[in-house]
Amino acid sequence: MTDDKPLSFTVADLKTPKLRRCTFDVDTIDWRRARLLGAGLDGCVWRVFFGDRGPYALKLFWDAGVTYDISWYWAAQRECQNAALLQMLRASLDWEGQGGQRVQGVQGVQGAQAVQAVQAAQGKKGEEGEEGDQGDQGDQGEQGEQGEQGEQNKQENLPGTVLVHANPQTLEDALSNLMAFSLEAKQRNQTNETSQSVPPSQVQHQVQSQTSEVIRLGRDSMPRFAQCHGWLRVDGIALVRRMPLGVFPAVQVVDKHKRYVQDLQEFKDWKVQVGLADAADELELHYAIVYEYVESGGMDRERARVRHSKTWQGQQQAKAKAEAEAKEALAVGVETRNQRAQREALAARQKEQKEKQRQERLKEDQQQEHDRVAAVARFLHLVGISFCPQSLECNWKNGVLIDHSDIISPRSYGWAQMWYRIRSVEKLLAE
């Protein structure tokens, strides 16, 4: 994990992804406005504001460092590497889609850094002012062959397309598809125009119907992922002591494992005991990572409503609502039999109409969420990334993957060929 390396997507970068340091100051968090979103095996997540900026999602990892006494992945390392890898894939596709120009918008910073990094890798000097000319040359195709030698050199240096195996099955296929996003692979494929760019909604059909074993991926082939703003180093104990009780993270018990913010002194004492540190060494700090805050969708609110209705508090609220409706009916006063029947029939029709509208909205939201999750699953499979054996619905929000430790790259610990397949939406959203 680095805080000064410009974003690039060479083979070396893809082999060892490194996430940038976040520029936000953790001391500016207004904990009165914070909200605890959840906690699990790896850490806990809050919705926070850094001063007047936000909201963001702040994830604090339980462990301050690698615990070598168990065979397990280091959550902070996996999540930071996955976030960096997704940024490089996005930068690679954006660069290809813009013909060598920087990309503005959500990925503007990443696109600008990718421009600088690729120019440095190619040994270009003094061409920053000619980026617009380069973009025009990329649109002109092979006209550079008829131009001057300088224009030919510029067009030859433009990165090419991303070509991947249409139906990867093995570790070799996964690694090959991942490295297809590298600058070196794009340069080798820059003259290949036989394949067609595939949007995420059509990748499944393209994989099944493609006669060739290779397909082309363009800018629209990558679905939305939660944007990562980088990593932080914090004293987790000091951080949670500043929090109000309403957002204080409780001890989590996951598969009989107790998870809580690791005491830094206890962790150092353990490392000294096993010979991994010296008594004079400074205390290690916890890692945290900052993401964009993804708003809840219609299906997220419906799942929350169903979960709440099953709790004691939800049942009491439903009971109180029924009693209030009964009292309101008594307060109407004396009615004739026909008046009461008409009022009850009208109320029943209104209730039925509202329920019908709600079901229609839920059906539409469910289809949209299904399409977004399916697009993520298809894209990750094409780039060689697999999901963990047991993916949970809480790792998604509004069809966006918000827990990047739920995926494993082919060069990371825990990747297994038996789990490398396109996972169904129903399994990815299992409770």
CSV table of C-alpha atoms in Angstrom, one decimal:
chain,number,residue,atom,x,y,z
A,1,MET,CA,0.0,0.0,0.0
A,2,THR,CA,1.5,3.3,-1.1
A,3,ASP,CA,0.6,6.9,-0.9
A,4,ASP,CA,2.9,8.4,-3.6
A,5,LYS,CA,2.9,6.0,-6.5
A,6,PRO,CA,0.9,7.4,-9.5
A,7,LEU,CA,-1.9,5.1,-10.7
A,8,SER,CA,-0.8,3.0,-13.7
A,9,PHE,CA,-1.7,-0.4,-15.1
A,10,THR,CA,1.5,-2.1,-16.3
A,11,VAL,CA,2.1,-5.8,-15.7
A,12,ALA,CA,4.1,-5.1,-12.6
A,13,ASP,CA,1.3,-2.9,-11.2
A,14,LEU,CA,-1.3,-5.5,-11.8
A,15,LYS,CA,0.8,-8.2,-10.2
A,16,THR,CA,1.3,-6.1,-7.0
A,17,PRO,CA,-1.7,-3.7,-6.6
A,18,LYS,CA,-1.0,-0.8,-4.3
A,19,LEU,CA,-3.7,1.5,-3.0
A,20,ARG,CA,-3.0,5.2,-2.4
A,21,ARG,CA,-3.2,6.9,1.0
A,22,CYS,CA,-6.4,8.8,1.7
A,23,THR,CA,-6.0,12.6,2.1
A,24,PHE,CA,-8.8,12.9,4.6
A,25,ASP,CA,-8.0,13.7,8.3
A,26,VAL,CA,-9.6,11.2,10.7
A,27,ASP,CA,-9.5,13.9,13.4
A,28,THR,CA,-12.1,16.0,11.5
A,29,ILE,CA,-14.8,13.2,11.7
A,30,ASP,CA,-18.0,14.5,13.3
A,31,TRP,CA,-19.0,11.5,15.4
A,32,ARG,CA,-22.3,13.2,16.3
A,33,ARG,CA,-23.4,12.7,12.7
A,34,ALA,CA,-21.9,9.3,12.3
A,35,ARG,CA,-23.9,6.1,12.0
A,36,LEU,CA,-22.8,2.5,12.5
A,37,LEU,CA,-23.6,0.6,9.4
A,38,GLY,CA,-22.5,-2.9,10.4
A,39,ALA,CA,-19.7,-5.1,11.6
A,40,GLY,CA,-18.4,-8.6,10.7
A,41,LEU,CA,-15.4,-10.8,10.5
A,42,ASP,CA,-13.0,-8.3,9.1
A,43,GLY,CA,-14.0,-5.0,10.7
A,44,CYS,CA,-16.8,-2.4,11.3
A,45,VAL,CA,-18.1,0.3,9.0
A,46,TRP,CA,-19.6,3.7,9.8
A,47,ARG,CA,-21.2,6.4,7.7
A,48,VAL,CA,-19.1,9.5,8.5
A,49,PHE,CA,-18.5,13.1,7.6
A,50,PHE,CA,-15.0,14.5,7.4
A,51,GLY,CA,-15.8,18.1,8.5
A,52,ASP,CA,-18.4,19.3,6.0
A,53,ARG,CA,-17.4,16.7,3.4
A,54,GLY,CA,-19.4,13.5,3.0
A,55,PRO,CA,-21.0,11.2,3.7
A,56,TYR,CA,-18.4,8.5,3.3
A,57,ALA,CA,-18.1,4.9,4.4
A,58,LEU,CA,-15.2,4.4,6.8
A,59,LYS,CA,-14.2,0.8,7.5
A,60,LEU,CA,-11.9,0.0,10.4
A,61,PHE,CA,-10.2,-3.4,10.5
A,62,TRP,CA,-10.1,-5.3,13.7
A,63,ASP,CA,-6.5,-6.4,13.4
A,64,ALA,CA,-3.6,-4.0,13.6
A,65,GLY,CA,-1.3,-6.4,11.6
A,66,VAL,CA,-0.8,-9.8,10.3
A,67,THR,CA,-1.5,-12.6,12.8
A,68,TYR,CA,0.9,-15.3,11.7
A,69,ASP,CA,-0.3,-17.9,14.1
A,70,ILE,CA,-3.4,-18.7,12.0
A,71,SER,CA,-3.9,-19.7,8.4
A,72,TRP,CA,-6.0,-16.7,7.3
A,73,TYR,CA,-5.9,-13.8,5.0
A,74,TRP,CA,-5.1,-10.3,6.2
A,75,ALA,CA,-8.3,-8.4,5.7
A,76,ALA,CA,-6.7,-4.9,5.3
A,77,GLN,CA,-4.3,-6.2,2.7
A,78,ARG,CA,-6.9,-8.0,0.6
A,79,GLU,CA,-9.3,-5.1,0.6
A,80,CYS,CA,-6.7,-2.5,-0.3
A,81,GLN,CA,-5.3,-4.7,-3.1
A,82,ASN,CA,-8.7,-5.4,-4.5
A,83,ALA,CA,-9.7,-1.7,-4.4
A,84,ALA,CA,-6.4,-0.8,-6.1
A,85,LEU,CA,-6.9,-3.5,-8.7
A,86,LEU,CA,-10.4,-2.3,-9.6
A,87,GLN,CA,-9.1,1.3,-10.0
A,88,MET,CA,-6.4,0.0,-12.4
A,89,LEU,CA,-9.0,-1.9,-14.4
A,90,ARG,CA,-11.2,1.2,-14.6
A,91,ALA,CA,-8.2,3.4,-15.6
A,92,SER,CA,-7.2,0.9,-18.3
A,93,LEU,CA,-10.7,0.8,-19.9
A,94,ASP,CA,-11.1,4.6,-19.6
A,95,TRP,CA,-7.7,5.2,-21.3
A,96,GLU,CA,-8.6,2.8,-24.1
A,97,GLY,CA,-12.1,4.4,-24.5
A,98,GLN,CA,-10.7,7.9,-24.8
A,99,GLY,CA,-8.0,7.2,-27.3
A,100,GLY,CA,-5.2,8.2,-25.0
A,101,GLN,CA,-6.9,11.3,-23.4
A,102,ARG,CA,-7.5,11.7,-19.7
A,103,VAL,CA,-11.0,10.9,-18.4
A,104,GLN,CA,-13.1,13.4,-16.4
A,105,GLY,CA,-15.9,12.8,-14.0
A,106,VAL,CA,-15.9,10.2,-11.2
A,107,GLN,CA,-12.7,8.6,-12.5
A,108,GLY,CA,-11.1,11.9,-13.4
A,109,VAL,CA,-8.3,11.8,-10.8
A,110,GLN,CA,-7.5,8.2,-11.7
A,111,GLY,CA,-7.6,8.9,-15.4
A,112,ALA,CA,-5.2,11.8,-15.0
A,113,GLN,CA,-2.8,9.7,-13.0
A,114,ALA,CA,-3.1,6.9,-15.6
A,115,VAL,CA,-2.1,9.4,-18.3
A,116,GLN,CA,1.0,10.5,-16.5
A,117,ALA,CA,2.0,6.9,-15.6
A,118,VAL,CA,1.6,5.6,-19.1
A,119,GLN,CA,3.5,8.5,-20.6
A,120,ALA,CA,6.3,7.8,-18.2
A,121,ALA,CA,6.4,4.1,-19.0
A,122,GLN,CA,6.5,4.9,-22.8
A,123,GLY,CA,9.3,7.5,-22.3
A,124,LYS,CA,7.3,10.4,-23.7
A,125,LYS,CA,8.5,13.9,-23.0
A,126,GLY,CA,7.1,17.2,-24.0
A,127,GLU,CA,3.9,15.8,-25.4
A,128,GLU,CA,1.4,16.9,-22.6
A,129,GLY,CA,0.3,19.8,-24.7
A,130,GLU,CA,-0.6,17.6,-27.6
A,131,GLU,CA,-3.0,15.2,-25.9
A,132,GLY,CA,-5.9,16.7,-27.9
A,133,ASP,CA,-4.1,16.0,-31.2
A,134,GLN,CA,-3.4,12.4,-30.0
A,135,GLY,CA,-7.2,11.9,-29.4
A,136,ASP,CA,-8.0,13.1,-32.9
A,137,GLN,CA,-5.4,10.7,-34.4
A,138,GLY,CA,-6.9,7.8,-32.5
A,139,ASP,CA,-10.3,8.5,-34.1
A,140,GLN,CA,-8.7,8.7,-37.6
A,141,GLY,CA,-7.7,5.0,-37.4
A,142,GLU,CA,-5.0,4.2,-40.0
A,143,GLN,CA,-4.7,7.7,-41.5
A,144,GLY,CA,-1.4,8.1,-39.6
A,145,GLU,CA,0.2,5.7,-42.1
A,146,GLN,CA,-0.2,8.4,-44.7
A,147,GLY,CA,0.9,11.3,-42.5
A,148,GLU,CA,4.2,12.5,-41.2
A,149,GLN,CA,6.6,10.2,-39.3
A,150,GLY,CA,5.9,12.1,-36.1
A,151,GLU,CA,2.2,11.5,-36.3
A,152,GLN,CA,2.9,7.8,-37.0
A,153,ASN,CA,4.9,7.5,-33.9
A,154,LYS,CA,2.2,9.1,-31.8
A,155,GLN,CA,-0.5,6.8,-33.1
A,156,GLU,CA,1.7,3.7,-32.6
A,157,ASN,CA,2.2,4.7,-29.0
A,158,LEU,CA,-1.6,4.8,-28.3
A,159,PRO,CA,-2.7,1.8,-26.2
A,160,GLY,CA,-4.9,-0.7,-27.9
A,161,THR,CA,-7.9,-2.7,-26.8
A,162,VAL,CA,-8.5,-5.3,-24.0
A,163,LEU,CA,-8.9,-8.8,-25.4
A,164,VAL,CA,-9.9,-11.6,-22.9
A,165,HIS,CA,-10.9,-15.2,-23.0
A,166,ALA,CA,-14.6,-15.5,-23.5
A,167,ASN,CA,-15.1,-18.4,-21.1
A,168,PRO,CA,-12.2,-18.6,-18.6
A,169,GLN,CA,-12.1,-21.8,-16.6
A,170,THR,CA,-8.5,-22.3,-15.2
A,171,LEU,CA,-6.0,-20.2,-13.2
A,172,GLU,CA,-4.0,-19.7,-16.4
A,173,ASP,CA,-7.1,-18.2,-18.1
A,174,ALA,CA,-7.8,-16.0,-15.1
A,175,LEU,CA,-4.3,-14.6,-15.0
A,176,SER,CA,-4.3,-14.1,-18.8
A,177,ASN,CA,-7.5,-12.2,-18.7
A,178,LEU,CA,-6.3,-10.0,-15.8
A,179,MET,CA,-3.0,-9.2,-17.5
A,180,ALA,CA,-4.9,-8.3,-20.7
A,181,PHE,CA,-5.7,-5.0,-19.0
A,182,SER,CA,-2.0,-4.1,-18.7
A,183,LEU,CA,-0.4,-1.4,-20.8
A,184,GLU,CA,1.9,-4.0,-22.5
A,185,ALA,CA,-1.0,-6.2,-23.6
A,186,LYS,CA,-3.0,-3.2,-24.9
A,187,GLN,CA,-0.1,-2.1,-27.0
A,188,ARG,CA,0.2,-5.6,-28.5
A,189,ASN,CA,-3.5,-5.5,-29.4
A,190,GLN,CA,-3.7,-1.9,-30.6
A,191,THR,CA,-4.2,-2.9,-34.3
A,192,ASN,CA,-6.7,-5.7,-33.5
A,193,GLU,CA,-10.2,-4.4,-34.6
A,194,THR,CA,-11.9,-7.7,-35.3
A,195,SER,CA,-13.8,-7.9,-32.0
A,196,GLN,CA,-16.7,-5.8,-30.8
A,197,SER,CA,-17.0,-3.9,-27.5
A,198,VAL,CA,-19.4,-5.6,-25.2
A,199,PRO,CA,-21.5,-3.8,-22.5
A,200,PRO,CA,-22.0,-5.6,-19.2
A,201,SER,CA,-25.6,-6.4,-19.9
A,202,GLN,CA,-24.7,-8.4,-23.0
A,203,VAL,CA,-21.5,-10.1,-21.8
A,204,GLN,CA,-23.4,-13.3,-20.9
A,205,HIS,CA,-24.9,-13.6,-24.4
A,206,GLN,CA,-21.6,-12.8,-26.0
A,207,VAL,CA,-19.8,-15.5,-24.1
A,208,GLN,CA,-22.3,-18.2,-25.1
A,209,SER,CA,-22.6,-17.2,-28.8
A,210,GLN,CA,-19.0,-16.0,-29.6
A,211,THR,CA,-17.4,-18.3,-32.2
A,212,SER,CA,-14.0,-17.0,-31.4
A,213,GLU,CA,-12.4,-17.7,-28.0
A,214,VAL,CA,-11.6,-14.0,-27.5
A,215,ILE,CA,-13.9,-11.0,-26.9
A,216,ARG,CA,-13.1,-7.3,-26.6
A,217,LEU,CA,-14.0,-5.2,-23.6
A,218,GLY,CA,-14.5,-1.5,-23.7
A,219,ARG,CA,-15.4,1.3,-21.3
A,220,ASP,CA,-19.0,0.2,-20.9
A,221,SER,CA,-18.0,-3.3,-20.1
A,222,MET,CA,-17.2,-2.5,-16.5
A,223,PRO,CA,-20.1,-2.0,-14.1
A,224,ARG,CA,-20.2,0.3,-11.2
A,225,PHE,CA,-18.1,-0.4,-8.1
A,226,ALA,CA,-18.0,1.6,-4.8
A,227,GLN,CA,-15.3,4.2,-5.4
A,228,CYS,CA,-12.4,3.9,-2.9
A,229,HIS,CA,-10.7,7.1,-1.6
A,230,GLY,CA,-7.6,5.3,-0.1
A,231,TRP,CA,-6.3,4.0,3.2
A,232,LEU,CA,-5.6,5.5,6.6
A,233,ARG,CA,-3.5,4.6,9.6
A,234,VAL,CA,-5.3,5.2,12.9
A,235,ASP,CA,-5.1,4.2,16.6
A,236,GLY,CA,-8.3,2.1,16.7
A,237,ILE,CA,-8.6,2.1,20.5
A,238,ALA,CA,-8.2,5.9,20.7
A,239,LEU,CA,-10.7,6.3,17.8
A,240,VAL,CA,-13.5,4.2,19.3
A,241,ARG,CA,-13.1,6.0,22.7
A,242,ARG,CA,-14.2,9.2,21.0
A,243,MET,CA,-17.4,7.7,19.7
A,244,PRO,CA,-20.8,8.1,21.3
A,245,LEU,CA,-22.3,4.9,22.6
A,246,GLY,CA,-24.8,4.8,19.8
A,247,VAL,CA,-22.1,4.1,17.2
A,248,PHE,CA,-19.7,2.2,19.4
A,249,PRO,CA,-18.8,-1.2,17.8
A,250,ALA,CA,-19.9,-4.1,19.9
A,251,VAL,CA,-17.9,-7.4,20.1
A,252,GLN,CA,-18.7,-9.6,17.1
A,253,VAL,CA,-18.9,-13.4,17.3
A,254,VAL,CA,-18.4,-14.9,13.9
A,255,ASP,CA,-18.2,-18.7,13.6
A,256,LYS,CA,-17.2,-18.8,17.3
A,257,HIS,CA,-14.4,-16.2,16.8
A,258,LYS,CA,-14.6,-13.1,18.9
A,259,ARG,CA,-13.8,-10.0,16.8
A,260,TYR,CA,-13.1,-6.6,18.3
A,261,VAL,CA,-10.7,-3.7,17.9
A,262,GLN,CA,-7.3,-5.2,18.7
A,263,ASP,CA,-5.4,-3.8,21.6
A,264,LEU,CA,-2.2,-2.4,20.2
A,265,GLN,CA,0.0,-3.2,23.2
A,266,GLU,CA,-1.3,-6.8,23.4
A,267,PHE,CA,-0.5,-7.2,19.7
A,268,LYS,CA,3.0,-5.8,20.2
A,269,ASP,CA,3.6,-8.1,23.2
A,270,TRP,CA,2.6,-11.1,21.2
A,271,LYS,CA,5.0,-10.2,18.3
A,272,VAL,CA,7.8,-9.7,20.8
A,273,GLN,CA,7.1,-13.0,22.4
A,274,VAL,CA,7.2,-14.9,19.1
A,275,GLY,CA,10.2,-13.0,17.9
A,276,LEU,CA,8.6,-10.9,15.2
A,277,ALA,CA,9.3,-7.5,16.9
A,278,ASP,CA,11.6,-5.9,19.3
A,279,ALA,CA,10.5,-4.4,22.6
A,280,ALA,CA,11.8,-1.0,21.5
A,281,ASP,CA,9.6,-0.9,18.4
A,282,GLU,CA,6.8,1.5,18.2
A,283,LEU,CA,3.2,0.4,18.4
A,284,GLU,CA,1.6,-0.5,15.1
A,285,LEU,CA,-1.5,1.3,14.0
A,286,HIS,CA,-4.8,0.0,12.7
A,287,TYR,CA,-5.6,0.3,9.0
A,288,ALA,CA,-8.8,1.9,7.8
A,289,ILE,CA,-10.2,2.4,4.3
A,290,VAL,CA,-12.6,5.1,3.0
A,291,TYR,CA,-15.2,4.5,0.3
A,292,GLU,CA,-18.0,6.5,-1.2
A,293,TYR,CA,-21.3,6.1,0.7
A,294,VAL,CA,-23.7,4.1,-1.5
A,295,GLU,CA,-27.4,5.0,-0.9
A,296,SER,CA,-29.9,2.2,-0.2
A,297,GLY,CA,-32.1,1.1,-3.0
A,298,GLY,CA,-35.7,-0.1,-3.0
A,299,MET,CA,-34.9,-3.7,-2.4
A,300,ASP,CA,-32.5,-2.8,0.5
A,301,ARG,CA,-35.3,-0.9,2.2
A,302,GLU,CA,-37.7,-3.8,1.6
A,303,ARG,CA,-35.3,-6.3,3.2
A,304,ALA,CA,-34.8,-3.9,6.1
A,305,ARG,CA,-38.6,-3.7,6.5
A,306,VAL,CA,-39.0,-7.5,6.5
A,307,ARG,CA,-36.2,-7.9,9.0
A,308,HIS,CA,-37.6,-5.3,11.3
A,309,SER,CA,-41.1,-6.8,11.1
A,310,LYS,CA,-39.7,-10.1,12.5
A,311,THR,CA,-38.2,-8.4,15.6
A,312,TRP,CA,-40.0,-7.8,18.9
A,313,GLN,CA,-39.9,-4.1,18.3
A,314,GLY,CA,-41.5,-4.4,14.9
A,315,GLN,CA,-44.2,-6.7,16.2
A,316,GLN,CA,-45.0,-4.2,18.9
A,317,GLN,CA,-45.2,-1.4,16.4
A,318,ALA,CA,-47.6,-3.4,14.2
A,319,LYS,CA,-49.8,-4.2,17.2
A,320,ALA,CA,-49.9,-0.5,18.2
A,321,LYS,CA,-50.8,0.5,14.6
A,322,ALA,CA,-53.7,-2.0,14.6
A,323,GLU,CA,-55.0,-0.7,17.9
A,324,ALA,CA,-54.8,2.9,16.6
A,325,GLU,CA,-56.8,2.0,13.5
A,326,ALA,CA,-59.4,0.3,15.7
A,327,LYS,CA,-59.8,3.4,17.9
A,328,GLU,CA,-60.1,5.6,14.8
A,329,ALA,CA,-62.9,3.4,13.5
A,330,LEU,CA,-64.8,3.8,16.8
A,331,ALA,CA,-64.3,7.6,16.7
A,332,VAL,CA,-66.2,7.9,13.5
A,333,GLY,CA,-69.5,7.8,15.4
A,334,VAL,CA,-72.8,6.2,14.8
A,335,GLU,CA,-73.1,4.9,11.2
A,336,THR,CA,-75.8,3.2,9.3
A,337,ARG,CA,-75.0,-0.3,8.1
A,338,ASN,CA,-74.7,1.0,4.5
A,339,GLN,CA,-72.4,3.9,5.5
A,340,ARG,CA,-70.0,1.6,7.4
A,341,ALA,CA,-69.9,-0.9,4.5
A,342,GLN,CA,-69.1,1.8,2.0
A,343,ARG,CA,-66.4,3.3,4.2
A,344,GLU,CA,-64.8,-0.2,4.8
A,345,ALA,CA,-65.0,-1.0,1.1
A,346,LEU,CA,-63.3,2.3,0.2
A,347,ALA,CA,-60.5,1.7,2.7
A,348,ALA,CA,-60.0,-1.8,1.4
A,349,ARG,CA,-59.7,-0.5,-2.2
A,350,GLN,CA,-57.3,2.2,-1.3
A,351,LYS,CA,-55.2,-0.3,0.7
A,352,GLU,CA,-55.2,-2.8,-2.2
A,353,GLN,CA,-54.2,-0.1,-4.7
A,354,LYS,CA,-51.3,1.0,-2.5
A,355,GLU,CA,-50.1,-2.5,-2.1
A,356,LYS,CA,-50.4,-3.1,-5.9
A,357,GLN,CA,-48.3,0.0,-6.5
A,358,ARG,CA,-45.7,-1.1,-3.9
A,359,GLN,CA,-45.4,-4.5,-5.5
A,360,GLU,CA,-44.9,-3.0,-8.9
A,361,ARG,CA,-42.2,-0.8,-7.6
A,362,LEU,CA,-40.6,-3.7,-5.8
A,363,LYS,CA,-40.7,-5.8,-9.0
A,364,GLU,CA,-39.0,-3.0,-10.9
A,365,ASP,CA,-36.4,-2.5,-8.2
A,366,GLN,CA,-35.7,-6.2,-8.0
A,367,GLN,CA,-35.1,-6.5,-11.7
A,368,GLN,CA,-32.8,-3.5,-11.7
A,369,GLU,CA,-30.8,-4.9,-8.8
A,370,HIS,CA,-30.7,-8.3,-10.4
A,371,ASP,CA,-29.2,-6.8,-13.6
A,372,ARG,CA,-26.6,-4.8,-11.7
A,373,VAL,CA,-25.5,-7.7,-9.6
A,374,ALA,CA,-25.4,-10.1,-12.6
A,375,ALA,CA,-23.3,-7.5,-14.5
A,376,VAL,CA,-20.7,-7.4,-11.6
A,377,ALA,CA,-20.6,-11.2,-11.4
A,378,ARG,CA,-20.0,-11.5,-15.2
A,379,PHE,CA,-17.4,-8.8,-15.3
A,380,LEU,CA,-15.4,-10.2,-12.3
A,381,HIS,CA,-15.4,-13.6,-13.8
A,382,LEU,CA,-14.0,-12.3,-17.1
A,383,VAL,CA,-11.2,-10.5,-15.4
A,384,GLY,CA,-10.2,-13.6,-13.4
A,385,ILE,CA,-11.6,-12.5,-10.0
A,386,SER,CA,-13.7,-15.0,-7.9
A,387,PHE,CA,-16.0,-14.5,-5.0
A,388,CYS,CA,-15.5,-16.0,-1.6
A,389,PRO,CA,-17.2,-19.4,-1.0
A,390,GLN,CA,-20.0,-17.8,1.0
A,391,SER,CA,-21.1,-14.4,-0.3
A,392,LEU,CA,-23.8,-12.5,1.7
A,393,GLU,CA,-26.5,-10.1,0.8
A,394,CYS,CA,-25.1,-7.6,3.3
A,395,ASN,CA,-22.0,-7.2,1.1
A,396,TRP,CA,-24.2,-5.5,-1.5
A,397,LYS,CA,-26.2,-2.3,-1.5
A,398,ASN,CA,-28.5,-1.1,-4.3
A,399,GLY,CA,-26.8,-3.7,-6.6
A,400,VAL,CA,-23.3,-2.3,-5.9
A,401,LEU,CA,-20.6,-4.5,-4.2
A,402,ILE,CA,-19.6,-2.5,-1.1
A,403,ASP,CA,-17.4,-5.1,0.6
A,404,HIS,CA,-14.2,-5.6,-1.5
A,405,SER,CA,-12.9,-8.3,0.8
A,406,ASP,CA,-15.7,-10.5,-0.7
A,407,ILE,CA,-13.7,-11.0,-3.9
A,408,ILE,CA,-10.3,-12.6,-4.5
A,409,SER,CA,-7.9,-11.9,-7.4
A,410,PRO,CA,-6.1,-14.8,-9.0
A,411,ARG,CA,-2.8,-13.7,-7.5
A,412,SER,CA,-4.1,-13.4,-4.0
A,413,TYR,CA,-4.2,-15.9,-1.1
A,414,GLY,CA,-7.5,-17.8,-1.1
A,415,TRP,CA,-8.2,-17.9,-4.8
A,416,ALA,CA,-9.4,-21.4,-5.7
A,417,GLN,CA,-10.4,-22.8,-9.1
A,418,MET,CA,-13.3,-24.7,-7.6
A,419,TRP,CA,-15.0,-21.3,-6.7
A,420,TYR,CA,-14.0,-19.6,-10.0
A,421,ARG,CA,-17.3,-19.4,-11.9
A,422,ILE,CA,-20.1,-17.0,-12.6
A,423,ARG,CA,-22.1,-17.0,-9.4
A,424,SER,CA,-25.9,-16.7,-9.6
A,425,VAL,CA,-27.5,-13.6,-8.3
A,426,GLU,CA,-29.6,-15.7,-5.8
A,427,LYS,CA,-26.4,-17.1,-4.2
A,428,LEU,CA,-24.7,-13.7,-4.1
A,429,LEU,CA,-27.6,-12.2,-2.3
A,430,ALA,CA,-28.1,-15.0,0.2
A,431,GLU,CA,-28.9,-13.9,3.7
